[in-house]
Short mmCIF file of C-alpha atoms and ligand atoms in Angstrom, two decimals:
data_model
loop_
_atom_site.label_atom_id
_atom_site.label_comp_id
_atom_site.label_asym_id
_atom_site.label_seq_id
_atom_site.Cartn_x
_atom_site.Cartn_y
_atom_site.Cartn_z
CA UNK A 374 11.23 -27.13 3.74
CA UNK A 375 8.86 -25.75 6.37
CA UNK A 376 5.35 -25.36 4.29
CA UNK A 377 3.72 -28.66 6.09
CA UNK A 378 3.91 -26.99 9.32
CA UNK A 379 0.94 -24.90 10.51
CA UNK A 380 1.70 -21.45 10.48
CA UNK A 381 2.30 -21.04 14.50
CA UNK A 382 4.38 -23.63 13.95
CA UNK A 383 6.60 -22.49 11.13
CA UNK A 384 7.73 -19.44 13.23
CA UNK A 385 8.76 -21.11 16.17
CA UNK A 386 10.91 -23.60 13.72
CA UNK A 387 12.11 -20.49 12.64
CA UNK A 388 13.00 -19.29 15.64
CA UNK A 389 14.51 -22.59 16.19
CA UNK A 390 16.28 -23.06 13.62
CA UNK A 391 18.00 -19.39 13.93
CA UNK A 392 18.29 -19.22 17.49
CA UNK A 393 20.59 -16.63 18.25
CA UNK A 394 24.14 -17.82 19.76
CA UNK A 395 27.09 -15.61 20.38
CA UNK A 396 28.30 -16.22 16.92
CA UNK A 397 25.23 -16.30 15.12
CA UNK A 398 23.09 -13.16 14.17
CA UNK A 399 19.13 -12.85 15.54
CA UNK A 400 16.74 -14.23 13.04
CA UNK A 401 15.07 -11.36 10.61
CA UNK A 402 11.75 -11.22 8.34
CA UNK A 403 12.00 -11.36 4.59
CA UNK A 404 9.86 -10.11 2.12
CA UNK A 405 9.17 -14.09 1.48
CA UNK A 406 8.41 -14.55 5.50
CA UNK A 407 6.32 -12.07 4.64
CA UNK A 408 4.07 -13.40 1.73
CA UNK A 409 4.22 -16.90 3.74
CA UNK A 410 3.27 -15.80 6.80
CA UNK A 411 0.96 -13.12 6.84
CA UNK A 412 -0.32 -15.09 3.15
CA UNK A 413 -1.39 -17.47 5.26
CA UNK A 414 -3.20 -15.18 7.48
CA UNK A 415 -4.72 -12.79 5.07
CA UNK A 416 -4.70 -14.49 2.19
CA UNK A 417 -5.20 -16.03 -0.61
CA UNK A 418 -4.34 -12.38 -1.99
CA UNK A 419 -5.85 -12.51 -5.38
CA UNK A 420 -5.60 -9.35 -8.34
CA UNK A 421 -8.49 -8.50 -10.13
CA UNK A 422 -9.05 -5.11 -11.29
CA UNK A 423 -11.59 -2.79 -9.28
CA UNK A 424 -11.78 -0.21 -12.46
CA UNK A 425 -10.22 0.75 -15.87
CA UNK A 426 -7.37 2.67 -15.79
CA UNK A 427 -8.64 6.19 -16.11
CA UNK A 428 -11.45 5.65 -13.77
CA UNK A 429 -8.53 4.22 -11.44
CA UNK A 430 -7.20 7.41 -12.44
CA UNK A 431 -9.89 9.70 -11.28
CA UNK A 432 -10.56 7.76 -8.38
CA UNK A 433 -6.75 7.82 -6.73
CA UNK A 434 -7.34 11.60 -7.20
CA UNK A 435 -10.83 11.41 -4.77
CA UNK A 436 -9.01 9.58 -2.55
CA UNK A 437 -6.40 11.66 -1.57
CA UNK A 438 -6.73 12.77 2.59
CA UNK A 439 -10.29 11.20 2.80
CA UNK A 440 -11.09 7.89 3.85
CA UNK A 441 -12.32 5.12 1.24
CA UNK A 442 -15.89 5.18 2.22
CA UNK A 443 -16.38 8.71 1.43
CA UNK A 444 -14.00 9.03 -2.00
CA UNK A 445 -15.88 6.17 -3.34
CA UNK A 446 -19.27 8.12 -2.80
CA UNK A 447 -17.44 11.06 -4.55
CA UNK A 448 -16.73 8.94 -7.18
CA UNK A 449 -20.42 7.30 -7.47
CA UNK A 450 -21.63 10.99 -7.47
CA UNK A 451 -19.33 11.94 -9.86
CA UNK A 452 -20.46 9.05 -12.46
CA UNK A 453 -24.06 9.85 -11.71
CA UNK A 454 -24.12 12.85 -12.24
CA UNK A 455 -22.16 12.94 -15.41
CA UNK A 456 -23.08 9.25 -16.79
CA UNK A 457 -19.71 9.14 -18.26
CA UNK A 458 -15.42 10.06 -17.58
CA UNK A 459 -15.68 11.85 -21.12
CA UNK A 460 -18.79 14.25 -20.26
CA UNK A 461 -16.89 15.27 -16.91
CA UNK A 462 -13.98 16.01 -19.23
CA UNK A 463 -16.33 18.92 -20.79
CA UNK A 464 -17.94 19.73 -17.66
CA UNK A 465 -18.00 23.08 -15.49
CA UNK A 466 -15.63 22.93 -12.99
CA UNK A 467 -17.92 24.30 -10.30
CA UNK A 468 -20.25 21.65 -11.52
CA UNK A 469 -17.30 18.89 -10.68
CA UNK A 470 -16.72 20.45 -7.47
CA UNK A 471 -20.47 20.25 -6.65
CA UNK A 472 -20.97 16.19 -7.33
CA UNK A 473 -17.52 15.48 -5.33
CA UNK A 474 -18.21 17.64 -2.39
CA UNK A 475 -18.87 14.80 -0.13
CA UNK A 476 -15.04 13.27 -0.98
CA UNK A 477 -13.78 16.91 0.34
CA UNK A 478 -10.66 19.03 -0.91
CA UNK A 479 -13.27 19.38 -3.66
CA UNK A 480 -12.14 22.76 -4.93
CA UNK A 481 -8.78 21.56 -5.33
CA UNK A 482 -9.62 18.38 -6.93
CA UNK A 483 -12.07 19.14 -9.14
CA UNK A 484 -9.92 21.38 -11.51
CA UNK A 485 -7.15 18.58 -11.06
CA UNK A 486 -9.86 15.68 -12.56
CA UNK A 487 -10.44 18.06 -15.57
CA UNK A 488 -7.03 19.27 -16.33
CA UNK A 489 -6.17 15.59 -15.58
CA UNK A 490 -8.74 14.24 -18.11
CA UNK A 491 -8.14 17.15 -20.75
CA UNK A 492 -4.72 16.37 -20.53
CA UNK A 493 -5.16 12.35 -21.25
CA UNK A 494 -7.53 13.29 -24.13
CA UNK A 495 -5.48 15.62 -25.83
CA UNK A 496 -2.15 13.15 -25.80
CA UNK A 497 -3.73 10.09 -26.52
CA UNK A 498 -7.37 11.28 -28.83
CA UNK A 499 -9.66 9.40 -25.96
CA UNK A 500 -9.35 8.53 -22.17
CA UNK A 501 -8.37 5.07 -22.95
CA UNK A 502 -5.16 4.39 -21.13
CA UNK A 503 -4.21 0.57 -21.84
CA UNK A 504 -1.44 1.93 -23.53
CA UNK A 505 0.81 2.10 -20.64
CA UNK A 506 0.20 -1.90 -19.93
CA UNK A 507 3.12 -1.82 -23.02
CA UNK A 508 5.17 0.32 -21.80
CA UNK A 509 8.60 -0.24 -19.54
CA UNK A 510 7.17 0.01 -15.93
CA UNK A 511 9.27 3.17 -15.65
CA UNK A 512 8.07 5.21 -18.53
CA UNK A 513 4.39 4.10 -17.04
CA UNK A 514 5.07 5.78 -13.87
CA UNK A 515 7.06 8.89 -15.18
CA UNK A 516 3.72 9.50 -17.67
CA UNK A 517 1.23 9.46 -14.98
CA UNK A 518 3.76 11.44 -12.76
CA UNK A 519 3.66 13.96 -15.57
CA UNK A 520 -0.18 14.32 -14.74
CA UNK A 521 -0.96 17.40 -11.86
CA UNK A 522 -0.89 16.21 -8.62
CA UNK A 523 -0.19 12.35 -9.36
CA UNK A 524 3.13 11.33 -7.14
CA UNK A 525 4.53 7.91 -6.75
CA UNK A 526 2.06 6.38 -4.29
CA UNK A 527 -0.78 7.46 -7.05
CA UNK A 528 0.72 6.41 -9.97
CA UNK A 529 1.58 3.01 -8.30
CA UNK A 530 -1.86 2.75 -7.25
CA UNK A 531 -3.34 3.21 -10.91
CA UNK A 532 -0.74 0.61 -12.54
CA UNK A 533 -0.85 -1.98 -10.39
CA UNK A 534 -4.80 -2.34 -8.82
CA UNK A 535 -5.63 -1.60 -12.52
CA UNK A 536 -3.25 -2.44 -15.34
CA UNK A 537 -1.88 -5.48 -13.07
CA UNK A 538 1.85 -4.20 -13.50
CA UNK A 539 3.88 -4.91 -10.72
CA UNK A 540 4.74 -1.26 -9.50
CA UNK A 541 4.36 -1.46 -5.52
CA UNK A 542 2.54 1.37 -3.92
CA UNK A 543 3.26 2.41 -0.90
CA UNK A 544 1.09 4.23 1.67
CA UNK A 545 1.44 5.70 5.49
CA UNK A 546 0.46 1.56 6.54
CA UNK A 547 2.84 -0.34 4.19
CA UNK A 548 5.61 2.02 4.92
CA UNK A 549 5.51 2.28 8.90
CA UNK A 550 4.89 -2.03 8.73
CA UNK A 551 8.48 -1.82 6.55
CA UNK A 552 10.40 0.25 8.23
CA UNK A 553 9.46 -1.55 11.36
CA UNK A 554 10.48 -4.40 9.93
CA UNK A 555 13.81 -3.17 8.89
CA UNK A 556 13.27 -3.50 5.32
CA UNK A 557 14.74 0.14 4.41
CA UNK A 558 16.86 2.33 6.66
CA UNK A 559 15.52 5.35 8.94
CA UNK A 560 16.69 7.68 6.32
CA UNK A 561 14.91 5.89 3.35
CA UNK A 562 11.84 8.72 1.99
CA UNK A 563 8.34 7.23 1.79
CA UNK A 564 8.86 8.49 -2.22
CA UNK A 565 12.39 6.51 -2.36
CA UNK A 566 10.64 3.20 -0.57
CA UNK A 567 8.60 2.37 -3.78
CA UNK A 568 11.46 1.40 -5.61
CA UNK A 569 13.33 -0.20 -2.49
CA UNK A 570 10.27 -2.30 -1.76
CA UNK A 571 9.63 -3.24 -5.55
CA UNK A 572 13.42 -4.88 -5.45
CA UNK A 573 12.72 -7.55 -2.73
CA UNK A 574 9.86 -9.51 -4.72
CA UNK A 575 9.02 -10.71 -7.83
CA UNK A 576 6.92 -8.76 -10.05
CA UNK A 577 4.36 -11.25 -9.96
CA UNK A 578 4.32 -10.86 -5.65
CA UNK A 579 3.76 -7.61 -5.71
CA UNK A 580 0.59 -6.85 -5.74
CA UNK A 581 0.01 -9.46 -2.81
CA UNK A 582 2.74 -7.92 -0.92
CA UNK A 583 1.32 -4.47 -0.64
CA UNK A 584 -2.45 -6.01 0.42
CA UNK A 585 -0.98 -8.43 2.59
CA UNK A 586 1.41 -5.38 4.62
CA UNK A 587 -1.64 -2.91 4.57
CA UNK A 588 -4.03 -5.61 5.99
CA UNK A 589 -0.95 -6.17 8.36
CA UNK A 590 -1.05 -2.07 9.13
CA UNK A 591 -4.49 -1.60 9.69
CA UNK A 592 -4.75 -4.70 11.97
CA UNK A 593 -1.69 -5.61 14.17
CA UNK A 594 1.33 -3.33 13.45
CA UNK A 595 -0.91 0.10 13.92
CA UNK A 596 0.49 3.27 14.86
CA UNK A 597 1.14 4.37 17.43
CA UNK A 598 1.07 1.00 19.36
CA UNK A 599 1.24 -2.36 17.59
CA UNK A 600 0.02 -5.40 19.21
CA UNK A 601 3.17 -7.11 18.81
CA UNK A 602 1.72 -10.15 20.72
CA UNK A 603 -0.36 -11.03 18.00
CA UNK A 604 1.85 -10.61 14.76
CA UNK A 605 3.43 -13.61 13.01
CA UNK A 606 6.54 -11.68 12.35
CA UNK A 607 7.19 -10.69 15.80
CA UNK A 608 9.86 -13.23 15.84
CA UNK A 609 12.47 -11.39 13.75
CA UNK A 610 11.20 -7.97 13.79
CA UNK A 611 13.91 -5.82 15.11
CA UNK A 612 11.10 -3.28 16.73
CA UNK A 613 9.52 -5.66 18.67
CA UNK A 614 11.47 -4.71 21.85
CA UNK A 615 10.79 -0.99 21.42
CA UNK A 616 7.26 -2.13 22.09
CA UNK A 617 6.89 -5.11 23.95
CA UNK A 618 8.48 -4.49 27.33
CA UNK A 619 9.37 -7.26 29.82
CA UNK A 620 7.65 -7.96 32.97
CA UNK A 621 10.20 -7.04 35.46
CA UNK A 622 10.81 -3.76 33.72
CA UNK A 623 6.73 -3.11 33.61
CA UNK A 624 6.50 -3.58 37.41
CA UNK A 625 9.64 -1.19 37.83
CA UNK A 626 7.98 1.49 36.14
CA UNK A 627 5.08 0.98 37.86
CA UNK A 628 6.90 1.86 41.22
S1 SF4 B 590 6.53 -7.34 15.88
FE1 SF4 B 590 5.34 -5.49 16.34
S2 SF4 B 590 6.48 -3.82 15.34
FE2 SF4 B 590 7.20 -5.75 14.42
S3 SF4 B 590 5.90 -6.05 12.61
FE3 SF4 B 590 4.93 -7.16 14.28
S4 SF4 B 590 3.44 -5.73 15.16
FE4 SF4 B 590 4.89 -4.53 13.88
#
């Protein structure tokens, strides 16, 4: 009913249109104010896949505790060095450990690529992992959780940015931007939000609703201090107060 307004627009009509009286409750984001709204901002959110699956694999693996810049020049090194996912699959460990250095942690994951990669060989006769685009979205996950040090955000990761299956990962941004928004309770585990979150949209929304709450994250609902001001949910977030103090209360604790 709303999508002719301008986005500025929209909210206020929202705000409008669920003005809080005594009898009424205040306004609150959904996951589809979400993929409207911040859509709009971000978007158009579109999927294509950055690699295979087992170089999406091996990648989520360099990326864990470094930033992107440097886990994709692990992964560059790695490929150079090797030429292939199958040669590092034969290669010395030490050797691993020496093209990933720059990534970091590179003594812990290099044994965990080639156990990882042994292990994919040996159940399936090559690293070719398009089999899991067949399987229930559940048996997907559990199989790469199976895989040493692969956890829920991981496996999410690889089936969705790679396989386009609609499993929802969910990382430090996506999770503080939901819980803010009230999407899950205090109590709800960054492991148990992936399956919370993957409930409120479609399977096909998925993938946009993870890119379109970590843009979100990174750029207006940061930690520690989000600039509340500036975000198009602000009207039904219910942690907007904690950060957005009023005037007269500013100048008091000034005083
Ligand atoms: S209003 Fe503030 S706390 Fe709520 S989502 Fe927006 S930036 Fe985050």
């Amino acid at each position: 009913m709303l999508e002719w307004l301008p986005s500025s627009e929209r909210c206020m009509a929202k705000v409008r249109s669920a003005t809080p009286t005594r009898t009424r409750r205040k306004p609150r984001v959904t996951a589809s104010d979400v993929l409207d709204l911040l859509g709009e901002e971000y978007g158009p959110i579109v999927w294509k896949p950055r690699y295979d699956a087992v170089s999406e694999l091996v990648f989520t693996v360099l990326s864990q505790h470094t930033s992107d810049v440097n886990s994709e020049r692990a992964f560059n090194n790695l490929l150079g060095t090797f030429g292939s996912l199958e040669a590092v699959a034969e290669a010395d460990v030490q050797k691993i450990a020496e093209a990933i250095w720059i990534g970091g942690l590179s003594r812990v994951k290099a044994p965990r690529i080639k156990e990882i990669l042994r292990q994919v060989a040996q159940e399936r006769g090559s690293l070719d992992m398009s089999f899991l685009k067949e399987m229930p979205l559940d048996e997907a996950k559990a199989w790469l959780k199976s895989l040493p040090g692969i956890g829920p955000k991981s496996a999410a990761v690889i089936l969705c940015f790679s396989l386009g299956m609609p499993a929802m990962p969910v990382d430090t941004h996506v999770y503080r931007v939901s819980k803010r928004l009230g999407f899950f309770g205090e109590k709800t585990t960054l492991g148990q939000s992936h399956d919370a979150l993957e409930a409120m949209v479609k399977p096909q929304e998925v993938f946009a609703f993870h890119v379109l709450l970590i843009t979100h994250g990174r750029r207006v609902c940061k930690a520690p201090r989000p600039l509340c001001h500036r975000c198009e949910l602000a009207w039904g977030c219910p942690s907007r107060e904690l950060f957005v103090q009023e005037p007269s209360r500013r100048k008091r604790n000034k005083s």
